[in-house]
mmCIF file of C-alpha atoms in Angstrom:
data_model
loop_
_atom_site.group_PDB
_atom_site.id
_atom_site.type_symbol
_atom_site.label_atom_id
_atom_site.label_comp_id
_atom_site.label_asym_id
_atom_site.label_seq_id
_atom_site.Cartn_x
_atom_site.Cartn_y
_atom_site.Cartn_z
ATOM 1 C CA UNK A 1 8.828 4.123 -33.074
ATOM 2 C CA UNK A 2 12.334 3.018 -32.241
ATOM 3 C CA UNK A 3 13.164 0.511 -29.551
ATOM 4 C CA UNK A 4 13.874 3.425 -27.254
ATOM 5 C CA UNK A 5 10.328 4.715 -27.531
ATOM 6 C CA UNK A 6 11.139 7.980 -29.294
ATOM 7 C CA UNK A 7 9.939 8.611 -32.821
ATOM 8 C CA UNK A 8 13.035 8.408 -34.978
ATOM 9 C CA UNK A 9 11.559 9.926 -38.113
ATOM 10 C CA UNK A 10 12.042 13.632 -38.587
ATOM 11 C CA UNK A 11 9.040 15.907 -38.863
ATOM 12 C CA UNK A 12 8.720 14.572 -42.395
ATOM 13 C CA UNK A 13 7.249 17.765 -43.797
ATOM 14 C CA UNK A 14 10.047 20.028 -42.568
ATOM 15 C CA UNK A 15 12.753 17.637 -43.725
ATOM 16 C CA UNK A 16 11.117 17.115 -47.131
ATOM 17 C CA UNK A 17 10.576 20.854 -47.574
ATOM 18 C CA UNK A 18 14.217 21.564 -46.732
ATOM 19 C CA UNK A 19 15.371 19.908 -49.953
ATOM 20 C CA UNK A 20 12.772 21.434 -52.294
ATOM 21 C CA UNK A 21 15.116 24.292 -53.378
ATOM 22 C CA UNK A 22 17.501 21.661 -54.758
ATOM 23 C CA UNK A 23 14.691 19.815 -56.534
ATOM 24 C CA UNK A 24 13.570 23.060 -58.177
ATOM 25 C CA UNK A 25 17.095 24.103 -59.144
ATOM 26 C CA UNK A 26 17.196 27.167 -56.893
ATOM 27 C CA UNK A 27 20.194 25.722 -55.061
ATOM 28 C CA UNK A 28 22.868 23.127 -55.783
ATOM 29 C CA UNK A 29 24.841 20.924 -53.446
ATOM 30 C CA UNK A 30 28.474 21.986 -52.939
ATOM 31 C CA UNK A 31 30.952 20.467 -55.378
ATOM 32 C CA UNK A 32 33.202 19.360 -52.506
ATOM 33 C CA UNK A 33 30.269 17.628 -50.795
ATOM 34 C CA UNK A 34 30.818 19.412 -47.450
ATOM 35 C CA UNK A 35 27.597 20.269 -45.635
ATOM 36 C CA UNK A 36 26.874 21.052 -41.986
ATOM 37 C CA UNK A 37 23.369 20.067 -40.836
ATOM 38 C CA UNK A 38 22.350 21.639 -37.513
ATOM 39 C CA UNK A 39 19.669 19.814 -35.485
ATOM 40 C CA UNK A 40 19.709 17.137 -38.154
ATOM 41 C CA UNK A 41 17.021 14.479 -38.157
ATOM 42 C CA UNK A 42 16.990 11.116 -39.877
ATOM 43 C CA UNK A 43 14.531 10.570 -42.682
ATOM 44 C CA UNK A 44 14.103 9.248 -46.202
ATOM 45 C CA UNK A 45 15.044 12.514 -47.917
ATOM 46 C CA UNK A 46 18.191 12.894 -45.849
ATOM 47 C CA UNK A 47 19.332 9.373 -46.699
ATOM 48 C CA UNK A 48 18.814 10.156 -50.392
ATOM 49 C CA UNK A 49 20.563 13.523 -50.333
ATOM 50 C CA UNK A 50 23.383 13.081 -47.812
ATOM 51 C CA UNK A 51 26.965 12.447 -48.879
ATOM 52 C CA UNK A 52 29.909 11.070 -46.869
ATOM 53 C CA UNK A 53 31.341 14.543 -46.167
ATOM 54 C CA UNK A 54 28.152 15.781 -44.468
ATOM 55 C CA UNK A 55 28.386 16.529 -40.733
ATOM 56 C CA UNK A 56 25.168 16.167 -38.747
ATOM 57 C CA UNK A 57 24.831 17.856 -35.350
ATOM 58 C CA UNK A 58 22.132 16.563 -33.006
ATOM 59 C CA UNK A 59 22.240 16.896 -29.217
ATOM 60 C CA UNK A 60 19.239 14.702 -28.407
ATOM 61 C CA UNK A 61 20.650 11.218 -28.001
ATOM 62 C CA UNK A 62 17.804 9.111 -29.487
ATOM 63 C CA UNK A 63 17.857 11.221 -32.642
ATOM 64 C CA UNK A 64 21.659 11.260 -32.796
ATOM 65 C CA UNK A 65 21.679 7.461 -32.491
ATOM 66 C CA UNK A 66 19.188 7.149 -35.338
ATOM 67 C CA UNK A 67 21.349 9.326 -37.588
ATOM 68 C CA UNK A 68 24.310 7.095 -36.791
ATOM 69 C CA UNK A 69 22.312 3.951 -37.580
ATOM 70 C CA UNK A 70 21.545 5.487 -40.980
ATOM 71 C CA UNK A 71 25.283 5.650 -41.656
ATOM 72 C CA UNK A 72 25.542 9.423 -41.287
ATOM 73 C CA UNK A 73 28.478 11.209 -39.665
ATOM 74 C CA UNK A 74 27.281 12.676 -36.352
ATOM 75 C CA UNK A 75 29.421 15.160 -34.427
ATOM 76 C CA UNK A 76 30.134 18.835 -33.846
ATOM 77 C CA UNK A 77 31.801 21.351 -36.108
ATOM 78 C CA UNK A 78 35.185 22.505 -34.860
ATOM 79 C CA UNK A 79 35.796 26.135 -33.929
ATOM 80 C CA UNK A 80 36.534 28.012 -37.150
ATOM 81 C CA UNK A 81 35.458 25.131 -39.412
ATOM 82 C CA UNK A 82 33.635 26.494 -42.472
ATOM 83 C CA UNK A 83 31.149 24.867 -44.843
ATOM 84 C CA UNK A 84 29.774 26.000 -48.201
ATOM 85 C CA UNK A 85 26.277 24.929 -47.105
ATOM 86 C CA UNK A 86 24.691 24.944 -43.644
ATOM 87 C CA UNK A 87 21.253 23.374 -43.198
ATOM 88 C CA UNK A 88 19.036 24.061 -40.181
ATOM 89 C CA UNK A 89 15.842 22.579 -38.723
ATOM 90 C CA UNK A 90 15.322 25.200 -35.992
ATOM 91 C CA UNK A 91 13.546 24.625 -32.674
ATOM 92 C CA UNK A 92 10.355 26.405 -31.640
ATOM 93 C CA UNK A 93 12.018 28.327 -28.805
ATOM 94 C CA UNK A 94 13.044 31.673 -30.281
ATOM 95 C CA UNK A 95 16.195 32.422 -28.276
ATOM 96 C CA UNK A 96 17.505 28.932 -28.982
ATOM 97 C CA UNK A 97 16.713 29.341 -32.688
ATOM 98 C CA UNK A 98 18.404 32.744 -32.846
ATOM 99 C CA UNK A 99 21.546 31.299 -31.268
ATOM 100 C CA UNK A 100 21.441 28.515 -33.847
ATOM 101 C CA UNK A 101 21.200 31.031 -36.723
ATOM 102 C CA UNK A 102 24.236 32.848 -35.313
ATOM 103 C CA UNK A 103 26.190 29.582 -35.048
ATOM 104 C CA UNK A 104 25.257 28.749 -38.636
ATOM 105 C CA UNK A 105 26.736 32.033 -39.856
ATOM 106 C CA UNK A 106 29.919 31.361 -37.883
ATOM 107 C CA UNK A 107 30.373 28.137 -39.840
ATOM 108 C CA UNK A 108 29.392 29.431 -43.291
ATOM 109 C CA UNK A 109 32.256 29.799 -45.744
ATOM 110 C CA UNK A 110 32.568 32.992 -47.828
ATOM 111 C CA UNK A 111 29.991 32.739 -50.590
ATOM 112 C CA UNK A 112 28.242 29.911 -48.752
ATOM 113 C CA UNK A 113 24.538 29.468 -48.082
ATOM 114 C CA UNK A 114 22.423 28.993 -44.965
ATOM 115 C CA UNK A 115 19.201 27.077 -45.653
ATOM 116 C CA UNK A 116 16.353 26.769 -43.135
ATOM 117 C CA UNK A 117 13.046 24.890 -43.014
ATOM 118 C CA UNK A 118 10.381 25.569 -40.374
ATOM 119 C CA UNK A 119 6.734 24.478 -40.089
ATOM 120 C CA UNK A 120 4.349 27.402 -40.490
ATOM 121 C CA UNK A 121 2.727 26.531 -37.175
ATOM 122 C CA UNK A 122 6.048 26.741 -35.327
ATOM 123 C CA UNK A 123 7.061 30.325 -35.956
ATOM 124 C CA UNK A 124 8.341 30.115 -39.536
ATOM 125 C CA UNK A 125 7.611 33.757 -40.398
ATOM 126 C CA UNK A 126 9.323 34.958 -37.233
ATOM 127 C CA UNK A 127 12.276 32.693 -37.980
ATOM 128 C CA UNK A 128 12.628 34.136 -41.462
ATOM 129 C CA UNK A 129 12.398 37.683 -40.102
ATOM 130 C CA UNK A 130 15.138 36.880 -37.600
ATOM 131 C CA UNK A 131 17.460 35.533 -40.287
ATOM 132 C CA UNK A 132 16.858 38.654 -42.411
ATOM 133 C CA UNK A 133 17.702 40.828 -39.411
ATOM 134 C CA UNK A 134 20.914 38.890 -38.801
ATOM 135 C CA UNK A 135 22.193 38.046 -42.278
ATOM 136 C CA UNK A 136 20.461 40.271 -44.801
ATOM 137 C CA UNK A 137 18.140 39.439 -47.683
ATOM 138 C CA UNK A 138 16.696 35.941 -48.006
ATOM 139 C CA UNK A 139 14.816 33.984 -50.632
ATOM 140 C CA UNK A 140 11.931 31.765 -49.627
ATOM 141 C CA UNK A 141 9.297 29.323 -50.778
ATOM 142 C CA UNK A 142 6.423 27.445 -49.147
ATOM 143 C CA UNK A 143 5.893 23.685 -49.292
ATOM 144 C CA UNK A 144 4.313 21.002 -47.104
ATOM 145 C CA UNK A 145 2.909 23.682 -44.745
ATOM 146 C CA UNK A 146 6.487 24.792 -44.114
ATOM 147 C CA UNK A 147 8.471 27.885 -44.963
ATOM 148 C CA UNK A 148 11.894 27.313 -46.519
ATOM 149 C CA UNK A 149 14.251 30.279 -46.623
ATOM 150 C CA UNK A 150 17.901 30.775 -47.433
ATOM 151 C CA UNK A 151 20.574 33.433 -47.598
ATOM 152 C CA UNK A 152 24.105 33.856 -48.915
ATOM 153 C CA UNK A 153 25.498 36.293 -46.352
ATOM 154 C CA UNK A 154 28.349 38.687 -46.990
ATOM 155 C CA UNK A 155 30.588 40.517 -44.541
ATOM 156 C CA UNK A 156 28.627 43.696 -45.239
ATOM 157 C CA UNK A 157 25.169 42.125 -44.909
ATOM 158 C CA UNK A 158 25.740 40.441 -41.533
ATOM 159 C CA UNK A 159 24.914 42.413 -38.385
ATOM 160 C CA UNK A 160 28.011 41.430 -36.413
ATOM 161 C CA UNK A 161 26.891 43.091 -33.182
ATOM 162 C CA UNK A 162 23.630 41.147 -33.316
ATOM 163 C CA UNK A 163 25.576 37.987 -34.152
ATOM 164 C CA UNK A 164 27.546 38.330 -30.913
ATOM 165 C CA UNK A 165 24.379 39.000 -28.920
ATOM 166 C CA UNK A 166 22.554 35.999 -30.352
ATOM 167 C CA UNK A 167 25.461 33.621 -29.839
ATOM 168 C CA UNK A 168 25.266 34.499 -26.140
ATOM 169 C CA UNK A 169 21.589 33.489 -25.985
ATOM 170 C CA UNK A 170 22.559 29.827 -25.743
ATOM 171 C CA UNK A 171 24.912 30.279 -22.798
ATOM 172 C CA UNK A 172 23.769 28.791 -19.471
ATOM 173 C CA UNK A 173 22.156 31.541 -17.415
ATOM 174 C CA UNK A 174 20.695 31.943 -13.947
ATOM 175 C CA UNK A 175 16.909 32.134 -13.850
ATOM 176 C CA UNK A 176 14.710 34.072 -11.433
ATOM 177 C CA UNK A 177 14.376 30.885 -9.350
ATOM 178 C CA UNK A 178 18.131 30.735 -8.798
ATOM 179 C CA UNK A 179 18.877 27.747 -11.026
ATOM 180 C CA UNK A 180 21.155 27.712 -14.056
ATOM 181 C CA UNK A 181 19.421 26.756 -17.285
ATOM 182 C CA UNK A 182 19.345 27.675 -20.970
ATOM 183 C CA UNK A 183 16.586 28.409 -23.515
ATOM 184 C CA UNK A 184 14.883 25.407 -25.070
ATOM 185 C CA UNK A 185 15.269 23.008 -22.162
ATOM 186 C CA UNK A 186 12.091 21.670 -20.566
ATOM 187 C CA UNK A 187 10.641 24.369 -18.263
ATOM 188 C CA UNK A 188 13.933 26.158 -18.787
ATOM 189 C CA UNK A 189 13.081 29.430 -17.011
ATOM 190 C CA UNK A 190 10.839 28.194 -14.202
ATOM 191 C CA UNK A 191 10.488 25.354 -11.734
ATOM 192 C CA UNK A 192 8.203 22.801 -13.327
ATOM 193 C CA UNK A 193 5.148 22.413 -11.028
ATOM 194 C CA UNK A 194 5.107 18.614 -11.358
ATOM 195 C CA UNK A 195 8.758 18.388 -10.333
ATOM 196 C CA UNK A 196 8.121 20.794 -7.456
ATOM 197 C CA UNK A 197 5.238 18.599 -6.265
ATOM 198 C CA UNK A 198 7.419 15.494 -6.342
ATOM 199 C CA UNK A 199 10.231 17.287 -4.512
ATOM 200 C CA UNK A 200 7.837 18.387 -1.781
ATOM 201 C CA UNK A 201 6.817 14.771 -1.120
ATOM 202 C CA UNK A 202 10.222 13.100 -1.287
ATOM 203 C CA UNK A 203 10.877 11.215 1.952
ATOM 204 C CA UNK A 204 13.869 12.332 3.988
ATOM 205 C CA UNK A 205 14.935 8.700 4.446
ATOM 206 C CA UNK A 206 16.000 8.110 0.836
ATOM 207 C CA UNK A 207 19.498 6.726 1.116
ATOM 208 C CA UNK A 208 22.484 5.314 -0.705
ATOM 209 C CA UNK A 209 22.897 5.557 -4.460
ATOM 210 C CA UNK A 210 20.108 7.487 -6.215
ATOM 211 C CA UNK A 211 19.373 8.227 -9.876
ATOM 212 C CA UNK A 212 17.308 11.006 -11.466
ATOM 213 C CA UNK A 213 15.930 9.924 -14.849
ATOM 214 C CA UNK A 214 15.255 12.591 -17.473
ATOM 215 C CA UNK A 215 16.851 15.116 -15.151
ATOM 216 C CA UNK A 216 16.824 18.230 -17.342
ATOM 217 C CA UNK A 217 18.853 20.998 -15.730
ATOM 218 C CA UNK A 218 18.918 19.059 -12.446
ATOM 219 C CA UNK A 219 16.187 20.597 -10.276
ATOM 220 C CA UNK A 220 14.999 17.312 -8.728
ATOM 221 C CA UNK A 221 18.528 16.147 -8.009
ATOM 222 C CA UNK A 222 19.317 19.379 -6.180
ATOM 223 C CA UNK A 223 16.261 18.817 -4.005
ATOM 224 C CA UNK A 224 17.370 15.277 -3.180
ATOM 225 C CA UNK A 225 20.733 16.602 -2.024
ATOM 226 C CA UNK A 226 19.024 19.287 0.074
ATOM 227 C CA UNK A 227 16.257 17.126 1.565
ATOM 228 C CA UNK A 228 17.727 13.613 1.883
ATOM 229 C CA UNK A 229 20.840 13.619 4.109
ATOM 230 C CA UNK A 230 21.438 9.855 3.793
ATOM 231 C CA UNK A 231 21.923 9.970 0.025
ATOM 232 C CA UNK A 232 25.594 9.303 -0.684
ATOM 233 C CA UNK A 233 25.654 9.622 -4.477
ATOM 234 C CA UNK A 234 23.383 10.746 -7.255
ATOM 235 C CA UNK A 235 23.521 10.092 -10.991
ATOM 236 C CA UNK A 236 21.652 12.283 -13.452
ATOM 237 C CA UNK A 237 20.557 10.798 -16.769
ATOM 238 C CA UNK A 238 19.480 13.184 -19.508
ATOM 239 C CA UNK A 239 19.147 12.658 -23.266
ATOM 240 C CA UNK A 240 19.471 16.349 -24.205
ATOM 241 C CA UNK A 241 23.148 17.293 -24.284
ATOM 242 C CA UNK A 242 22.404 21.007 -23.849
ATOM 243 C CA UNK A 243 21.096 20.284 -20.335
ATOM 244 C CA UNK A 244 24.296 18.695 -19.052
ATOM 245 C CA UNK A 245 26.347 21.812 -18.341
ATOM 246 C CA UNK A 246 23.558 23.589 -16.410
ATOM 247 C CA UNK A 247 22.892 20.374 -14.473
ATOM 248 C CA UNK A 248 26.541 20.073 -13.426
ATOM 249 C CA UNK A 249 26.553 23.672 -12.221
ATOM 250 C CA UNK A 250 23.327 23.240 -10.253
ATOM 251 C CA UNK A 251 24.483 19.993 -8.638
ATOM 252 C CA UNK A 252 27.838 21.423 -7.667
ATOM 253 C CA UNK A 253 26.076 24.354 -6.009
ATOM 254 C CA UNK A 254 23.674 22.017 -4.187
ATOM 255 C CA UNK A 255 26.523 19.829 -2.991
ATOM 256 C CA UNK A 256 28.422 22.850 -1.661
ATOM 257 C CA UNK A 257 25.301 24.187 0.057
ATOM 258 C CA UNK A 258 24.671 20.833 1.746
ATOM 259 C CA UNK A 259 28.129 20.704 3.293
ATOM 260 C CA UNK A 260 28.188 16.953 2.588
ATOM 261 C CA UNK A 261 30.438 14.894 0.356
ATOM 262 C CA UNK A 262 27.787 13.693 -2.102
ATOM 263 C CA UNK A 263 29.186 11.956 -5.164
ATOM 264 C CA UNK A 264 27.564 13.446 -8.275
ATOM 265 C CA UNK A 265 27.704 12.435 -11.939
ATOM 266 C CA UNK A 266 25.848 13.689 -15.022
ATOM 267 C CA UNK A 267 25.316 11.310 -17.955
ATOM 268 C CA UNK A 268 24.224 11.965 -21.554
ATOM 269 C CA UNK A 269 22.033 8.904 -21.903
ATOM 270 C CA UNK A 270 18.789 7.574 -23.377
ATOM 271 C CA UNK A 271 17.069 6.150 -20.293
ATOM 272 C CA UNK A 272 14.678 4.040 -22.344
ATOM 273 C CA UNK A 273 17.620 1.834 -23.353
ATOM 274 C CA UNK A 274 18.271 0.857 -19.730
ATOM 275 C CA UNK A 275 20.709 1.991 -17.043
ATOM 276 C CA UNK A 276 24.323 0.863 -16.600
ATOM 277 C CA UNK A 277 24.236 0.352 -12.817
ATOM 278 C CA UNK A 278 21.918 -0.449 -9.906
ATOM 279 C CA UNK A 279 20.380 1.959 -7.424
ATOM 280 C CA UNK A 280 18.788 2.132 -4.002
ATOM 281 C CA UNK A 281 16.264 4.712 -5.159
ATOM 282 C CA UNK A 282 15.224 6.367 -8.411
ATOM 283 C CA UNK A 283 13.227 9.561 -8.927
ATOM 284 C CA UNK A 284 11.750 10.783 -12.179
ATOM 285 C CA UNK A 285 9.433 13.229 -13.849
ATOM 286 C CA UNK A 286 9.427 11.200 -17.074
ATOM 287 C CA UNK A 287 8.719 12.784 -20.448
ATOM 288 C CA UNK A 288 5.390 11.857 -21.966
ATOM 289 C CA UNK A 289 5.336 13.754 -25.217
ATOM 290 C CA UNK A 290 7.415 14.521 -28.265
ATOM 291 C CA UNK A 291 6.568 17.832 -29.823
ATOM 292 C CA UNK A 292 2.802 18.154 -29.445
ATOM 293 C CA UNK A 293 2.054 14.424 -29.448
ATOM 294 C CA UNK A 294 1.377 12.511 -26.234
ATOM 295 C CA UNK A 295 3.553 9.396 -26.068
ATOM 296 C CA UNK A 296 2.811 7.656 -22.751
ATOM 297 C CA UNK A 297 5.031 4.785 -23.863
ATOM 298 C CA UNK A 298 7.984 7.043 -23.027
ATOM 299 C CA UNK A 299 6.975 7.114 -19.377
ATOM 300 C CA UNK A 300 6.335 3.368 -19.402
ATOM 301 C CA UNK A 301 9.824 2.820 -20.824
ATOM 302 C CA UNK A 302 11.285 4.954 -18.019
ATOM 303 C CA UNK A 303 9.427 2.846 -15.444
ATOM 304 C CA UNK A 304 10.735 -0.360 -17.013
ATOM 305 C CA UNK A 305 14.326 0.901 -16.968
ATOM 306 C CA UNK A 306 13.934 2.036 -13.364
ATOM 307 C CA UNK A 307 12.573 -1.338 -12.245
ATOM 308 C CA UNK A 308 15.428 -3.131 -13.993
ATOM 309 C CA UNK A 309 17.999 -0.932 -12.215
ATOM 310 C CA UNK A 310 16.597 -1.047 -8.663
ATOM 311 C CA UNK A 311 17.738 -3.493 -6.020
ATOM 312 C CA UNK A 312 15.205 -5.789 -4.282
ATOM 313 C CA UNK A 313 14.449 -3.117 -1.663
ATOM 314 C CA UNK A 314 14.729 -0.236 -4.102
ATOM 315 C CA UNK A 315 12.195 2.578 -4.290
ATOM 316 C CA UNK A 316 10.831 4.488 -7.277
ATOM 317 C CA UNK A 317 9.325 7.924 -6.813
ATOM 318 C CA UNK A 318 7.762 9.549 -9.860
ATOM 319 C CA UNK A 319 5.342 12.275 -10.816
ATOM 320 C CA UNK A 320 3.070 12.269 -13.840
ATOM 321 C CA UNK A 321 0.031 13.977 -15.291
ATOM 322 C CA UNK A 322 -2.999 12.400 -13.679
ATOM 323 C CA UNK A 323 -4.408 11.064 -16.970
ATOM 324 C CA UNK A 324 -1.316 9.079 -17.955
ATOM 325 C CA UNK A 325 -1.886 5.283 -17.815
ATOM 326 C CA UNK A 326 1.112 4.100 -15.804
ATOM 327 C CA UNK A 327 -0.682 1.988 -13.207
ATOM 328 C CA UNK A 328 -0.622 -1.262 -15.222
ATOM 329 C CA UNK A 329 3.129 -1.223 -15.864
ATOM 330 C CA UNK A 330 3.793 -0.197 -12.252
ATOM 331 C CA UNK A 331 1.681 -3.081 -10.926
ATOM 332 C CA UNK A 332 3.437 -5.486 -13.291
ATOM 333 C CA UNK A 333 6.914 -4.452 -12.107
ATOM 334 C CA UNK A 334 6.394 -3.661 -8.384
ATOM 335 C CA UNK A 335 4.654 -5.432 -5.503
ATOM 336 C CA UNK A 336 3.636 -2.184 -3.801
ATOM 337 C CA UNK A 337 2.372 0.905 -5.629
ATOM 338 C CA UNK A 338 0.984 3.891 -3.738
ATOM 339 C CA UNK A 339 -0.450 7.132 -5.064
ATOM 340 C CA UNK A 340 0.968 9.516 -2.480
ATOM 341 C CA UNK A 341 -0.970 12.574 -3.630
ATOM 342 C CA UNK A 342 -2.958 13.980 -6.530
ATOM 343 C CA UNK A 343 -2.866 17.729 -6.933
ATOM 344 C CA UNK A 344 -3.259 20.313 -9.699
ATOM 345 C CA UNK A 345 -3.624 17.618 -12.336
ATOM 346 C CA UNK A 346 -0.561 15.616 -11.247
ATOM 347 C CA UNK A 347 -0.050 12.422 -9.277
ATOM 348 C CA UNK A 348 2.963 11.459 -7.168
ATOM 349 C CA UNK A 349 3.554 7.706 -6.965
ATOM 350 C CA UNK A 350 5.847 5.570 -4.838
ATOM 351 C CA UNK A 351 6.607 2.011 -5.981
ATOM 352 C CA UNK A 352 8.744 -0.558 -4.218
ATOM 353 C CA UNK A 353 9.300 -4.291 -4.019
ATOM 354 C CA UNK A 354 10.575 -4.958 -7.532
ATOM 355 C CA UNK A 355 9.007 -8.017 -9.118
ATOM 356 C CA UNK A 356 11.551 -10.424 -10.639
#
């Protein structure tokens, strides 16, 4: 674990499998050393293989920070920038993965290769079928319970109409609930029931400067603006960069609907590393897992950061799965801790009176 509480190591199997085609001689690194790595993750194999000209894209701040600490170049490819090799560790969410495949083809130089590694349990066969549909024939191998597949697309083999369609899959879109989101975000196409429960119990007398930690596409913050007329400003903190644009849109809409001059700001930030300013109130539906693994220390880190950022009379409102063991850290950091409600497997907690 890193200091931030997130596991810094890549899914070791997927990252190790990604480089097997080079070890077996099926592929060779480009002579000019230029490689684009989409959704890159730090790990031993990457540190061994990477060269100074590699560009690693990673929108989740804790993972991007870890890549930087490993001495890797982290950033985004420019429009029209082409690479002889594009590596991908795709996400589970299929629309997000399809958009990533389309982006990879946009940045692949003529004669270049797109190389993908996916765990078998996370849709690897479907991912390979999607790349075939988009780019033409692929080669593949299996290793470490992962499927590794690659293609060298040509102008004739690429389905350009499908490419355009799949690029659009990553654009922010309005969901049936009236919020703007995008595939792959937490509860991206629905209102998360835990967040809805917390919103329903937020007191109308929240006031002053408020922060929403781990805000996602901004649902909770919109409810604060709608339900708490004495809130003068709200800061959203979210570690996933893809959530920021939808959050800004949703907050702007909520501010306009309220008819009040609420100051709003959206920050790409790892909450577990602390907050840059102090607040009168903080709300959060903190993350408690990474992938399929429960990591309650994430929620505890959020609580610690919240306590450090609240004034003496500040209030923390959070929601969590009922089984998560947050009571000890809450009691250690606050004089008063109240379970406001338990419902449908969730608990809503108010804490105030920050302990020094």
